[in-house]
mmCIF file of C-alpha atoms in Angstrom:
data_model
loop_
_atom_site.group_PDB
_atom_site.id
_atom_site.type_symbol
_atom_site.label_atom_id
_atom_site.label_comp_id
_atom_site.label_asym_id
_atom_site.label_seq_id
_atom_site.Cartn_x
_atom_site.Cartn_y
_atom_site.Cartn_z
ATOM 1 C CA MET A 293 3.916 45.953 5.632
ATOM 2 C CA SER A 294 4.785 42.713 4.664
ATOM 3 C CA ALA A 295 3.221 42.553 0.902
ATOM 4 C CA SER A 296 3.025 39.098 1.226
ATOM 5 C CA VAL A 297 1.457 38.239 4.106
ATOM 6 C CA ASP A 298 -0.860 40.964 4.696
ATOM 7 C CA GLU A 299 -1.671 40.405 0.821
ATOM 8 C CA ARG A 300 -2.896 37.115 1.610
ATOM 9 C CA VAL A 301 -4.512 38.168 4.451
ATOM 10 C CA ALA A 302 -6.447 40.734 2.672
ATOM 11 C CA GLU A 303 -7.284 37.914 0.054
ATOM 12 C CA LYS A 304 -8.911 35.785 2.470
ATOM 13 C CA LEU A 305 -10.524 38.208 3.530
ATOM 14 C CA VAL A 306 -11.853 40.032 0.945
ATOM 15 C CA GLU A 307 -13.624 36.785 -0.036
ATOM 16 C CA THR A 308 -15.710 36.073 2.690
ATOM 17 C CA LEU A 309 -16.964 39.632 3.072
ATOM 18 C CA ARG A 310 -18.291 39.480 -1.252
ATOM 19 C CA ASP A 311 -19.475 36.156 -0.079
ATOM 20 C CA GLY A 312 -21.390 37.612 3.424
ATOM 21 C CA GLN A 313 -22.324 41.202 0.868
ATOM 22 C CA LYS A 314 -24.300 38.395 -1.400
ATOM 23 C CA GLY A 315 -25.656 36.286 1.220
ATOM 24 C CA TYR A 316 -27.172 39.203 2.452
ATOM 25 C CA ASP A 317 -27.910 40.133 -0.353
ATOM 26 C CA GLU A 318 -29.700 37.839 -1.176
ATOM 27 C CA ALA A 319 -31.713 37.046 2.648
ATOM 28 C CA ALA A 320 -33.177 40.324 1.958
ATOM 29 C CA ASP A 321 -34.612 40.038 -1.228
ATOM 30 C CA ARG A 322 -35.688 36.292 -0.268
ATOM 31 C CA LEU A 323 -37.036 37.813 2.653
ATOM 32 C CA GLY A 324 -38.693 41.552 0.520
ATOM 33 C CA GLY A 325 -41.860 40.566 1.059
ATOM 34 C CA ALA A 326 -42.468 38.767 3.457
ATOM 35 C CA ALA A 327 -40.386 40.777 5.810
ATOM 36 C CA PRO A 328 -39.260 44.027 4.655
ATOM 37 C CA ASP A 329 -37.864 45.229 7.460
ATOM 38 C CA VAL A 330 -35.683 42.428 8.575
ATOM 39 C CA ALA A 331 -34.651 42.884 4.279
ATOM 40 C CA GLN A 332 -34.362 46.246 5.027
ATOM 41 C CA ARG A 333 -32.067 45.655 7.882
ATOM 42 C CA LEU A 334 -30.348 42.326 6.096
ATOM 43 C CA ARG A 335 -29.511 44.888 2.640
ATOM 44 C CA ALA A 336 -27.918 47.666 5.037
ATOM 45 C CA ILE A 337 -25.332 44.779 6.987
ATOM 46 C CA GLY A 338 -24.811 43.650 3.262
ATOM 47 C CA GLN A 339 -23.708 46.804 1.973
ATOM 48 C CA GLN A 340 -21.553 47.339 5.182
ATOM 49 C CA ARG A 341 -19.780 44.271 3.699
ATOM 50 C CA GLU A 342 -19.265 45.715 0.575
ATOM 51 C CA ALA A 343 -18.121 48.536 1.692
ATOM 52 C CA PHE A 344 -15.205 46.285 4.141
ATOM 53 C CA ALA A 345 -13.476 44.896 1.257
ATOM 54 C CA ASP A 346 -13.695 47.625 -0.126
ATOM 55 C CA GLN A 347 -11.799 48.605 2.104
ATOM 56 C CA ILE A 348 -9.201 46.052 2.486
ATOM 57 C CA VAL A 349 -9.017 46.027 -1.010
ATOM 58 C CA SER A 350 -8.054 50.195 -0.908
ATOM 59 C CA MET A 351 -5.626 49.669 1.730
ATOM 60 C CA GLY A 352 -3.773 47.315 -0.688
ATOM 61 C CA ALA A 353 -3.437 49.110 -3.233
ATOM 62 C CA ASP A 354 -1.666 51.679 -0.992
ATOM 63 C CA TYR A 355 0.742 49.242 -0.530
ATOM 64 C CA GLY A 356 1.106 48.465 -3.904
ATOM 65 C CA ASP A 357 -0.408 45.012 -3.100
ATOM 66 C CA ASP A 358 -3.015 43.780 -5.292
ATOM 67 C CA VAL A 359 -6.669 42.089 -3.996
ATOM 68 C CA ASP A 360 -7.633 39.224 -5.831
ATOM 69 C CA ASP A 361 -11.379 41.013 -5.565
ATOM 70 C CA HIS A 362 -13.941 37.354 -5.639
ATOM 71 C CA GLY A 363 -16.552 35.139 -4.014
ATOM 72 C CA SER A 364 -15.557 32.051 -2.806
ATOM 73 C CA ILE A 365 -16.871 28.234 -4.200
ATOM 74 C CA ALA A 366 -18.051 27.555 -0.680
ATOM 75 C CA GLY A 367 -20.083 31.130 -0.390
ATOM 76 C CA ALA A 368 -21.726 30.625 -3.134
ATOM 77 C CA ALA A 369 -22.745 26.856 -2.110
ATOM 78 C CA HIS A 370 -23.883 28.572 1.556
ATOM 79 C CA ARG A 371 -26.352 31.303 -0.535
ATOM 80 C CA GLY A 372 -27.619 27.324 -2.524
ATOM 81 C CA TRP A 373 -28.400 26.220 0.877
ATOM 82 C CA VAL A 374 -30.102 29.005 2.142
ATOM 83 C CA THR A 375 -32.393 28.789 -1.298
ATOM 84 C CA LEU A 376 -32.470 25.145 -1.219
ATOM 85 C CA LYS A 377 -33.820 25.510 2.929
ATOM 86 C CA ASP A 378 -36.068 28.568 1.675
ATOM 87 C CA ALA A 379 -37.551 25.898 -0.857
ATOM 88 C CA PHE A 380 -39.234 23.951 2.335
ATOM 89 C CA THR A 381 -39.319 26.186 5.042
ATOM 90 C CA GLY A 382 -41.179 29.146 2.781
ATOM 91 C CA VAL A 383 -40.158 32.915 3.134
ATOM 92 C CA ASP A 384 -39.912 32.561 6.993
ATOM 93 C CA PRO A 385 -37.375 35.075 8.366
ATOM 94 C CA LYS A 386 -36.306 32.887 11.522
ATOM 95 C CA PRO A 387 -34.303 29.887 9.146
ATOM 96 C CA VAL A 388 -32.897 32.935 7.176
ATOM 97 C CA LEU A 389 -31.770 34.780 9.656
ATOM 98 C CA GLU A 390 -29.998 31.854 10.728
ATOM 99 C CA GLU A 391 -28.533 30.705 8.041
ATOM 100 C CA CYS A 392 -27.144 34.706 7.856
ATOM 101 C CA VAL A 393 -25.785 33.860 11.830
ATOM 102 C CA ARG A 394 -23.854 30.957 10.329
ATOM 103 C CA GLY A 395 -21.809 32.934 7.859
ATOM 104 C CA ASP A 396 -21.840 35.501 10.298
ATOM 105 C CA ASP A 397 -20.044 32.548 12.350
ATOM 106 C CA HIS A 398 -18.224 32.103 9.532
ATOM 107 C CA ALA A 399 -16.558 35.383 9.018
ATOM 108 C CA ILE A 400 -15.801 35.634 12.567
ATOM 109 C CA ASP A 401 -13.461 32.630 11.869
ATOM 110 C CA ALA A 402 -12.084 34.441 9.213
ATOM 111 C CA TYR A 403 -10.878 37.400 10.736
ATOM 112 C CA GLN A 404 -9.523 35.175 13.749
ATOM 113 C CA ASP A 405 -6.973 33.628 11.850
ATOM 114 C CA ALA A 406 -6.386 36.790 10.254
ATOM 115 C CA GLN A 407 -5.143 38.017 13.696
ATOM 116 C CA ARG A 408 -3.144 35.326 14.521
ATOM 117 C CA GLU A 409 -1.394 35.886 11.347
ATOM 118 C CA ASP A 410 1.726 36.641 12.028
ATOM 119 C CA GLY A 411 3.881 39.927 10.022
ATOM 120 C CA VAL A 412 0.036 40.879 8.908
ATOM 121 C CA SER A 413 1.337 44.691 9.914
ATOM 122 C CA PRO A 414 -0.241 47.235 12.504
ATOM 123 C CA GLY A 415 -2.359 49.172 10.510
ATOM 124 C CA PHE A 416 -2.930 45.736 8.278
ATOM 125 C CA ARG A 417 -3.737 44.398 11.561
ATOM 126 C CA THR A 418 -5.728 47.428 13.241
ATOM 127 C CA LEU A 419 -9.007 47.524 9.701
ATOM 128 C CA ILE A 420 -9.179 44.036 10.918
ATOM 129 C CA GLN A 421 -10.263 44.783 14.811
ATOM 130 C CA ARG A 422 -12.241 47.564 13.746
ATOM 131 C CA GLN A 423 -14.375 45.498 10.903
ATOM 132 C CA LEU A 424 -14.281 42.408 13.235
ATOM 133 C CA ASP A 425 -15.449 44.354 16.665
ATOM 134 C CA SER A 426 -19.157 44.732 13.603
ATOM 135 C CA VAL A 427 -19.455 41.873 12.168
ATOM 136 C CA ARG A 428 -19.724 40.663 15.695
ATOM 137 C CA ALA A 429 -22.183 43.079 16.716
ATOM 138 C CA GLN A 430 -24.374 42.231 13.313
ATOM 139 C CA ARG A 431 -24.326 38.619 14.081
ATOM 140 C CA ASP A 432 -25.778 39.497 17.875
ATOM 141 C CA ASP A 433 -28.164 41.423 15.672
ATOM 142 C CA ALA A 434 -29.413 38.967 13.554
ATOM 143 C CA GLN A 435 -29.453 36.427 16.484
ATOM 144 C CA GLN A 436 -31.725 38.536 18.005
ATOM 145 C CA LEU A 437 -33.578 39.115 14.820
ATOM 146 C CA ALA A 438 -34.026 35.070 14.981
ATOM 147 C CA ARG A 439 -35.216 35.146 18.154
ATOM 148 C CA GLN A 440 -38.339 37.501 17.730
ATOM 149 C CA HIS A 441 -39.279 35.908 14.345
ATOM 150 C CA GLY A 442 -38.795 32.442 16.767
#
């Protein structure tokens, strides 16, 4: 295993996933009273992001990597923007879902960057692809939900 490449790629993905987890949890909290069905779906996606990050951290530990497990300043700023936008739009599911889609677009970019890295081990590359497929499907689901609430 290319420890340095895998570890660096893993840290970036875990950071992105933790940001997504927090963003989805905050979006679910925001919509809990106004759209409980949407909030439940968003919370489930947040839980999956947490599980994805845990899978990456665990795989890294199996190979002796110490994957730093935290969120980013950019992710906190994005979540702050969602809060600011809510102050102007109220608790409307559509703009919150649109922000979730933007966050997922960022996650997809991070996964695609990871795929382009030379030296990523085959097992990690397989995990990256599997998680990317799921994130894409969830982004598409969030886009569909936004259209339904538009």
